[in-house]
Amino acid sequence: MTRTQRRKLKKVLFWIVIVVVFVYLVFPFYWALNSSLKTEDQLMMTPATFIPRDTEGNFAPTLQNYKGALSDPTFIRSIWNSTVVGFTTTALALIVGSFSAFALGKLRFKGKKPTLYLILSMTMFPQVTVLSGLYAVITALNLHPILSMILSYMIFTLPFTTWVLTTFFKKLPIELMQSAQVDGATPFQTFYHILLPLTAPALVTTGLLAFIAAWNEYLFALTFTSIAPQSRTIPVAISLFSGSIARQEPFGEIMAGAIIVTIPVVLLVLFFQRKIVAGLTAGAVKG
Amino acid sequence: MGKRSKGSILQKEQSLAYKLLIPTLVVLGLVAIFPLGQVVVTSFTNREFAGEQETKFIGFNNYAQLLGVTVKELPPEIDDDTGEVVKDPETGETEYERSIMVLPRKPNRYKELFQYNWFGKRYVVGARDKEFLIAVGNTILFTILSVFFETVIGLFLALVVNSNFKGKGVMRTTMLIPWAVITVVSARIWEWMLEPGSSGFFNMLMYRMGLSDGQASFLTNSALQMPTMVAVDVWKTAPYMALLLLAGLQTIPKELYEASDVDGASKVRQFFTITLPLLKPALAVALIFRTLDALRVFDIFQVLMSSKMYSMASYNYFQLIQNRDMGLSSAIGVIIFIIIAIFAVIYIKSFGVDEE
């Protein structure tokens, strides 16, 4: 084999690897899409086909599963619930987190190190440990399930936003604060009018990750809505999906539901790819 | 600036800092620290969830219930007529009494966990809460297997994506999708792909490739359950691992590779002498994160297995919501906490993360 041949072979092998990896990553979604476009009979057809086919073997997709999923009031409600929980959790985690991040990143005070480590240790905290204790707190406070989810999601969003924003604040030059103070601004004004706008990129990044984490959460949601079906979020609704048309487990509708709730996530990832990667690695390297 | 005014600026700063920290500390106190205390206290009681029963302190009873094990010698089975030890007519091996004959039943019932031979004698290990100990074992096995495979596959993915090729950006975005999609949603997609019978994708594939009769029930056949759960988890988390490792790879200076190219080192050698040692810090952090995550795995076990196989977290959920046993569930929470803490300490010590 000549050198160029060998190089060509290497290139072909490399691309085969790339294609295999790509298929490995996205195939489950393709299969879900494929199944969501099949009727109940087509789903039971054996062997399963790679595209929806009728009995003659022609391409024959159907949208009935999507109609079914979208006319299911619990499913629609769950989308709304998830949206409310996701956005409120993110906003709260960012506001509260940026306050403490400013203190930890830019202000001088006693007990800074212990506070920092206390918050950091929270990121390693096993949430399942407090499941029963948290449930007791929520029943004692008589909180609405939506509110209890928002509050409990602070366990994993707040330490993360605080930690990442703290490292971000630390990097901002101290001169910014000093010159504002010379101009007579109080530290809080400096924070609010000067430093906070500068952290906008970090806020977007951490906010995105907090949102995705809240959007995906299942254990607390399942527990706190166990007796409140009207407050269920998407993960709970999808896991308990019973459908409206099919007699058995309505996998066509479940797959349609899965595709519907996956599209926004995919769009989010496409738009904010760089930011998400930055946030993930910041969270990992620092916390 | 005079000493006094400087002091007052510092004081102002300090009091502002404390005020700014109050919301965070209050929230974390309410959702983490107070519930943790509550869990520890409740774990020593027989508290029922939403029950009529009066709550009493019962000491370590919940822990004894969960962790109670006993080892008993299993006597060989004696034939009533001949008075001799019964042997298997085919293999000639000694037959033993059924474990139910030797395991204590009062005051607490022990169920057989497993049997073993030791110096020619047969022993049976019984547990008061067999399901829980199996759940702990399953979770640890699951963690070891899934973290191992996702590290290997994640490292491979990271190396692939770190090389220069057209479509690198598309690939990196694609890698985020399994991580970002709701775990429950992907679990249900996998559930459908794993359907027994050839309407399921994997059975269809195996049947077409002539590997099986296309009737494998991945989720109910006990030999296939664990590999299936690991495969589903690795699919979701290996790309995430890859992204963390990719960040580490990008910090390795290119000059090192160029220099070793000049020295004529092979790519494999470069991987072991340059890439791996310099990737160690990123690898350590990624491993800690993934291990702690895997130990508290809930979503995929709850959706794919529910009562067929428990993880520690899904068993905790089961005891709290289905059995309404808050005391026991709290004790499980404490045990999970301790197990995770042990893993965290081992990791941090062995990687020397704290020596920075």
PDB file of N, CA, C and O in Angstrom, chain A residues 194-243:
ATOM      1  N   ILE A 194     -23.632  48.447  37.502  1.00  0.00           N
ATOM      2  CA  ILE A 194     -22.387  48.288  36.748  1.00  0.00           C
ATOM      3  C   ILE A 194     -21.997  46.823  36.576  1.00  0.00           C
ATOM      4  O   ILE A 194     -21.770  46.350  35.463  1.00  0.00           O
ATOM      5  N   LEU A 195     -21.950  46.089  37.704  1.00  0.00           N
ATOM      6  CA  LEU A 195     -21.440  44.722  37.606  1.00  0.00           C
ATOM      7  C   LEU A 195     -22.457  43.761  36.981  1.00  0.00           C
ATOM      8  O   LEU A 195     -22.110  42.939  36.146  1.00  0.00           O
ATOM      9  N   LEU A 196     -23.719  43.890  37.393  1.00  0.00           N
ATOM     10  CA  LEU A 196     -24.725  42.940  36.920  1.00  0.00           C
ATOM     11  C   LEU A 196     -24.861  42.934  35.391  1.00  0.00           C
ATOM     12  O   LEU A 196     -24.873  41.862  34.786  1.00  0.00           O
ATOM     13  N   PRO A 197     -24.933  44.140  34.754  1.00  0.00           N
ATOM     14  CA  PRO A 197     -25.023  44.117  33.288  1.00  0.00           C
ATOM     15  C   PRO A 197     -23.827  43.413  32.648  1.00  0.00           C
ATOM     16  O   PRO A 197     -23.969  42.749  31.627  1.00  0.00           O
ATOM     17  N   LEU A 198     -22.648  43.545  33.284  1.00  0.00           N
ATOM     18  CA  LEU A 198     -21.459  42.904  32.711  1.00  0.00           C
ATOM     19  C   LEU A 198     -21.523  41.381  32.805  1.00  0.00           C
ATOM     20  O   LEU A 198     -20.850  40.680  32.062  1.00  0.00           O
ATOM     21  N   THR A 199     -22.310  40.874  33.762  1.00  0.00           N
ATOM     22  CA  THR A 199     -22.367  39.425  33.916  1.00  0.00           C
ATOM     23  C   THR A 199     -23.432  38.793  33.032  1.00  0.00           C
ATOM     24  O   THR A 199     -23.660  37.596  33.120  1.00  0.00           O
ATOM     25  N   ALA A 200     -24.075  39.594  32.182  1.00  0.00           N
ATOM     26  CA  ALA A 200     -25.158  39.056  31.345  1.00  0.00           C
ATOM     27  C   ALA A 200     -24.801  37.731  30.663  1.00  0.00           C
ATOM     28  O   ALA A 200     -25.602  36.796  30.705  1.00  0.00           O
ATOM     29  N   PRO A 201     -23.618  37.606  30.045  1.00  0.00           N
ATOM     30  CA  PRO A 201     -23.320  36.315  29.407  1.00  0.00           C
ATOM     31  C   PRO A 201     -23.344  35.146  30.393  1.00  0.00           C
ATOM     32  O   PRO A 201     -23.906  34.093  30.083  1.00  0.00           O
ATOM     33  N   ALA A 202     -22.766  35.370  31.576  1.00  0.00           N
ATOM     34  CA  ALA A 202     -22.759  34.297  32.574  1.00  0.00           C
ATOM     35  C   ALA A 202     -24.171  33.992  33.053  1.00  0.00           C
ATOM     36  O   ALA A 202     -24.519  32.846  33.321  1.00  0.00           O
ATOM     37  N   LEU A 203     -25.007  35.039  33.154  1.00  0.00           N
ATOM     38  CA  LEU A 203     -26.393  34.826  33.578  1.00  0.00           C
ATOM     39  C   LEU A 203     -27.135  33.959  32.569  1.00  0.00           C
ATOM     40  O   LEU A 203     -27.879  33.052  32.949  1.00  0.00           O
ATOM     41  N   VAL A 204     -26.911  34.233  31.275  1.00  0.00           N
ATOM     42  CA  VAL A 204     -27.585  33.430  30.247  1.00  0.00           C
ATOM     43  C   VAL A 204     -27.144  31.973  30.353  1.00  0.00           C
ATOM     44  O   VAL A 204     -27.962  31.049  30.364  1.00  0.00           O
ATOM     45  N   THR A 205     -25.830  31.776  30.469  1.00  0.00           N
ATOM     46  CA  THR A 205     -25.302  30.413  30.531  1.00  0.00           C
ATOM     47  C   THR A 205     -25.851  29.635  31.716  1.00  0.00           C
ATOM     48  O   THR A 205     -26.393  28.537  31.568  1.00  0.00           O
ATOM     49  N   THR A 206     -25.695  30.213  32.918  1.00  0.00           N
ATOM     50  CA  THR A 206     -26.144  29.482  34.100  1.00  0.00           C
ATOM     51  C   THR A 206     -27.659  29.340  34.095  1.00  0.00           C
ATOM     52  O   THR A 206     -28.182  28.309  34.509  1.00  0.00           O
ATOM     53  N   GLY A 207     -28.349  30.370  33.600  1.00  0.00           N
ATOM     54  CA  GLY A 207     -29.803  30.303  33.532  1.00  0.00           C
ATOM     55  C   GLY A 207     -30.266  29.149  32.658  1.00  0.00           C
ATOM     56  O   GLY A 207     -31.177  28.405  33.025  1.00  0.00           O
ATOM     57  N   LEU A 208     -29.617  28.995  31.500  1.00  0.00           N
ATOM     58  CA  LEU A 208     -29.957  27.892  30.597  1.00  0.00           C
ATOM     59  C   LEU A 208     -29.825  26.545  31.290  1.00  0.00           C
ATOM     60  O   LEU A 208     -30.708  25.694  31.214  1.00  0.00           O
ATOM     61  N   LEU A 209     -28.690  26.360  31.968  1.00  0.00           N
ATOM     62  CA  LEU A 209     -28.452  25.065  32.602  1.00  0.00           C
ATOM     63  C   LEU A 209     -29.433  24.832  33.747  1.00  0.00           C
ATOM     64  O   LEU A 209     -29.920  23.723  33.940  1.00  0.00           O
ATOM     65  N   ALA A 210     -29.719  25.894  34.503  1.00  0.00           N
ATOM     66  CA  ALA A 210     -30.683  25.760  35.588  1.00  0.00           C
ATOM     67  C   ALA A 210     -32.048  25.388  35.014  1.00  0.00           C
ATOM     68  O   ALA A 210     -32.756  24.524  35.541  1.00  0.00           O
ATOM     69  N   PHE A 211     -32.390  26.021  33.886  1.00  0.00           N
ATOM     70  CA  PHE A 211     -33.681  25.753  33.264  1.00  0.00           C
ATOM     71  C   PHE A 211     -33.773  24.296  32.813  1.00  0.00           C
ATOM     72  O   PHE A 211     -34.756  23.601  33.095  1.00  0.00           O
ATOM     73  N   ILE A 212     -32.730  23.816  32.132  1.00  0.00           N
ATOM     74  CA  ILE A 212     -32.755  22.431  31.652  1.00  0.00           C
ATOM     75  C   ILE A 212     -32.855  21.462  32.827  1.00  0.00           C
ATOM     76  O   ILE A 212     -33.611  20.487  32.783  1.00  0.00           O
ATOM     77  N   ALA A 213     -32.109  21.743  33.907  1.00  0.00           N
ATOM     78  CA  ALA A 213     -32.160  20.860  35.073  1.00  0.00           C
ATOM     79  C   ALA A 213     -33.571  20.820  35.662  1.00  0.00           C
ATOM     80  O   ALA A 213     -34.081  19.750  35.993  1.00  0.00           O
ATOM     81  N   ALA A 214     -34.214  21.999  35.785  1.00  0.00           N
ATOM     82  CA  ALA A 214     -35.559  22.050  36.349  1.00  0.00           C
ATOM     83  C   ALA A 214     -36.564  21.383  35.412  1.00  0.00           C
ATOM     84  O   ALA A 214     -37.477  20.685  35.847  1.00  0.00           O
ATOM     85  N   TRP A 215     -36.388  21.582  34.134  1.00  0.00           N
ATOM     86  CA  TRP A 215     -37.277  21.023  33.111  1.00  0.00           C
ATOM     87  C   TRP A 215     -37.240  19.492  33.140  1.00  0.00           C
ATOM     88  O   TRP A 215     -38.230  18.826  32.875  1.00  0.00           O
ATOM     89  N   ASN A 216     -36.066  18.929  33.447  1.00  0.00           N
ATOM     90  CA  ASN A 216     -35.882  17.477  33.414  1.00  0.00           C
ATOM     91  C   ASN A 216     -36.206  16.771  34.719  1.00  0.00           C
ATOM     92  O   ASN A 216     -36.312  15.558  34.738  1.00  0.00           O
ATOM     93  N   GLU A 217     -36.317  17.501  35.820  1.00  0.00           N
ATOM     94  CA  GLU A 217     -36.375  16.867  37.135  1.00  0.00           C
ATOM     95  C   GLU A 217     -37.581  15.947  37.275  1.00  0.00           C
ATOM     96  O   GLU A 217     -38.685  16.288  36.875  1.00  0.00           O
ATOM     97  N   TYR A 218     -37.365  14.791  37.885  1.00  0.00           N
ATOM     98  CA  TYR A 218     -38.429  13.785  37.942  1.00  0.00           C
ATOM     99  C   TYR A 218     -38.760  13.339  39.362  1.00  0.00           C
ATOM    100  O   TYR A 218     -39.929  13.280  39.733  1.00  0.00           O
ATOM    101  N   LEU A 219     -37.741  13.066  40.182  1.00  0.00           N
ATOM    102  CA  LEU A 219     -37.988  12.476  41.506  1.00  0.00           C
ATOM    103  C   LEU A 219     -38.886  13.351  42.384  1.00  0.00           C
ATOM    104  O   LEU A 219     -39.911  12.889  42.895  1.00  0.00           O
ATOM    105  N   PHE A 220     -38.517  14.621  42.548  1.00  0.00           N
ATOM    106  CA  PHE A 220     -39.321  15.512  43.387  1.00  0.00           C
ATOM    107  C   PHE A 220     -40.701  15.722  42.768  1.00  0.00           C
ATOM    108  O   PHE A 220     -41.719  15.713  43.470  1.00  0.00           O
ATOM    109  N   ALA A 221     -40.721  15.912  41.447  1.00  0.00           N
ATOM    110  CA  ALA A 221     -41.988  16.173  40.771  1.00  0.00           C
ATOM    111  C   ALA A 221     -42.949  14.999  40.969  1.00  0.00           C
ATOM    112  O   ALA A 221     -44.117  15.191  41.295  1.00  0.00           O
ATOM    113  N   LEU A 222     -42.439  13.800  40.807  1.00  0.00           N
ATOM    114  CA  LEU A 222     -43.284  12.613  40.963  1.00  0.00           C
ATOM    115  C   LEU A 222     -43.797  12.508  42.390  1.00  0.00           C
ATOM    116  O   LEU A 222     -44.955  12.184  42.638  1.00  0.00           O
ATOM    117  N   THR A 223     -42.918  12.809  43.357  1.00  0.00           N
ATOM    118  CA  THR A 223     -43.296  12.700  44.760  1.00  0.00           C
ATOM    119  C   THR A 223     -44.327  13.760  45.151  1.00  0.00           C
ATOM    120  O   THR A 223     -45.358  13.455  45.736  1.00  0.00           O
ATOM    121  N   PHE A 224     -44.042  15.011  44.800  1.00  0.00           N
ATOM    122  CA  PHE A 224     -44.893  16.102  45.275  1.00  0.00           C
ATOM    123  C   PHE A 224     -46.224  16.177  44.538  1.00  0.00           C
ATOM    124  O   PHE A 224     -47.154  16.834  45.007  1.00  0.00           O
ATOM    125  N   THR A 225     -46.321  15.559  43.357  1.00  0.00           N
ATOM    126  CA  THR A 225     -47.602  15.598  42.645  1.00  0.00           C
ATOM    127  C   THR A 225     -48.320  14.253  42.724  1.00  0.00           C
ATOM    128  O   THR A 225     -49.256  14.017  41.982  1.00  0.00           O
ATOM    129  N   SER A 226     -47.862  13.390  43.640  1.00  0.00           N
ATOM    130  CA  SER A 226     -48.462  12.051  43.676  1.00  0.00           C
ATOM    131  C   SER A 226     -49.961  12.117  43.980  1.00  0.00           C
ATOM    132  O   SER A 226     -50.713  11.250  43.562  1.00  0.00           O
ATOM    133  N   ILE A 227     -50.388  13.147  44.720  1.00  0.00           N
ATOM    134  CA  ILE A 227     -51.829  13.255  44.957  1.00  0.00           C
ATOM    135  C   ILE A 227     -52.404  14.516  44.303  1.00  0.00           C
ATOM    136  O   ILE A 227     -53.513  14.934  44.608  1.00  0.00           O
ATOM    137  N   ALA A 228     -51.640  15.128  43.387  1.00  0.00           N
ATOM    138  CA  ALA A 228     -52.113  16.350  42.722  1.00  0.00           C
ATOM    139  C   ALA A 228     -51.872  16.266  41.219  1.00  0.00           C
ATOM    140  O   ALA A 228     -50.981  16.932  40.693  1.00  0.00           O
ATOM    141  N   PRO A 229     -52.662  15.434  40.516  1.00  0.00           N
ATOM    142  CA  PRO A 229     -52.410  15.200  39.089  1.00  0.00           C
ATOM    143  C   PRO A 229     -52.421  16.475  38.256  1.00  0.00           C
ATOM    144  O   PRO A 229     -51.722  16.555  37.242  1.00  0.00           O
ATOM    145  N   GLN A 230     -53.180  17.479  38.689  1.00  0.00           N
ATOM    146  CA  GLN A 230     -53.274  18.683  37.851  1.00  0.00           C
ATOM    147  C   GLN A 230     -51.991  19.507  37.874  1.00  0.00           C
ATOM    148  O   GLN A 230     -51.821  20.402  37.067  1.00  0.00           O
ATOM    149  N   SER A 231     -51.061  19.182  38.783  1.00  0.00           N
ATOM    150  CA  SER A 231     -49.821  19.952  38.851  1.00  0.00           C
ATOM    151  C   SER A 231     -48.648  19.226  38.202  1.00  0.00           C
ATOM    152  O   SER A 231     -47.515  19.676  38.313  1.00  0.00           O
ATOM    153  N   ARG A 232     -48.904  18.096  37.566  1.00  0.00           N
ATOM    154  CA  ARG A 232     -47.795  17.291  37.051  1.00  0.00           C
ATOM    155  C   ARG A 232     -47.032  17.998  35.951  1.00  0.00           C
ATOM    156  O   ARG A 232     -47.606  18.653  35.095  1.00  0.00           O
ATOM    157  N   THR A 233     -45.714  17.818  35.985  1.00  0.00           N
ATOM    158  CA  THR A 233     -44.867  18.394  34.942  1.00  0.00           C
ATOM    159  C   THR A 233     -44.663  17.350  33.836  1.00  0.00           C
ATOM    160  O   THR A 233     -45.087  16.208  33.967  1.00  0.00           O
ATOM    161  N   ILE A 234     -43.981  17.765  32.769  1.00  0.00           N
ATOM    162  CA  ILE A 234     -43.832  16.885  31.609  1.00  0.00           C
ATOM    163  C   ILE A 234     -43.241  15.512  31.960  1.00  0.00           C
ATOM    164  O   ILE A 234     -43.797  14.495  31.556  1.00  0.00           O
ATOM    165  N   PRO A 235     -42.103  15.456  32.694  1.00  0.00           N
ATOM    166  CA  PRO A 235     -41.552  14.124  32.957  1.00  0.00           C
ATOM    167  C   PRO A 235     -42.558  13.194  33.624  1.00  0.00           C
ATOM    168  O   PRO A 235     -42.670  12.024  33.254  1.00  0.00           O
ATOM    169  N   VAL A 236     -43.317  13.730  34.597  1.00  0.00           N
ATOM    170  CA  VAL A 236     -44.294  12.890  35.281  1.00  0.00           C
ATOM    171  C   VAL A 236     -45.408  12.490  34.320  1.00  0.00           C
ATOM    172  O   VAL A 236     -45.810  11.327  34.257  1.00  0.00           O
ATOM    173  N   ALA A 237     -45.897  13.450  33.548  1.00  0.00           N
ATOM    174  CA  ALA A 237     -46.994  13.165  32.620  1.00  0.00           C
ATOM    175  C   ALA A 237     -46.573  12.112  31.599  1.00  0.00           C
ATOM    176  O   ALA A 237     -47.310  11.177  31.320  1.00  0.00           O
ATOM    177  N   ILE A 238     -45.358  12.270  31.057  1.00  0.00           N
ATOM    178  CA  ILE A 238     -44.889  11.303  30.048  1.00  0.00           C
ATOM    179  C   ILE A 238     -44.703   9.925  30.674  1.00  0.00           C
ATOM    180  O   ILE A 238     -45.017   8.907  30.063  1.00  0.00           O
ATOM    181  N   SER A 239     -44.235   9.892  31.907  1.00  0.00           N
ATOM    182  CA  SER A 239     -44.003   8.588  32.521  1.00  0.00           C
ATOM    183  C   SER A 239     -45.316   7.886  32.847  1.00  0.00           C
ATOM    184  O   SER A 239     -45.369   6.667  32.923  1.00  0.00           O
ATOM    185  N   LEU A 240     -46.383   8.661  33.053  1.00  0.00           N
ATOM    186  CA  LEU A 240     -47.672   8.047  33.399  1.00  0.00           C
ATOM    187  C   LEU A 240     -48.664   8.081  32.239  1.00  0.00           C
ATOM    188  O   LEU A 240     -49.834   7.745  32.411  1.00  0.00           O
ATOM    189  N   PHE A 241     -48.185   8.499  31.073  1.00  0.00           N
ATOM    190  CA  PHE A 241     -49.050   8.696  29.910  1.00  0.00           C
ATOM    191  C   PHE A 241     -49.929   7.481  29.649  1.00  0.00           C
ATOM    192  O   PHE A 241     -49.444   6.370  29.487  1.00  0.00           O
ATOM    193  N   SER A 242     -51.230   7.689  29.574  1.00  0.00           N
ATOM    194  CA  SER A 242     -52.086   6.541  29.288  1.00  0.00           C
ATOM    195  C   SER A 242     -52.843   6.700  27.980  1.00  0.00           C
ATOM    196  O   SER A 242     -53.404   5.736  27.467  1.00  0.00           O
ATOM    197  N   GLY A 243     -52.845   7.905  27.427  1.00  0.00           N
ATOM    198  CA  GLY A 243     -53.382   8.091  26.088  1.00  0.00           C
ATOM    199  C   GLY A 243     -54.892   8.090  25.986  1.00  0.00           C
ATOM    200  O   GLY A 243     -55.592   7.850  26.957  1.00  0.00           O
TER     201      GLY A 243
END
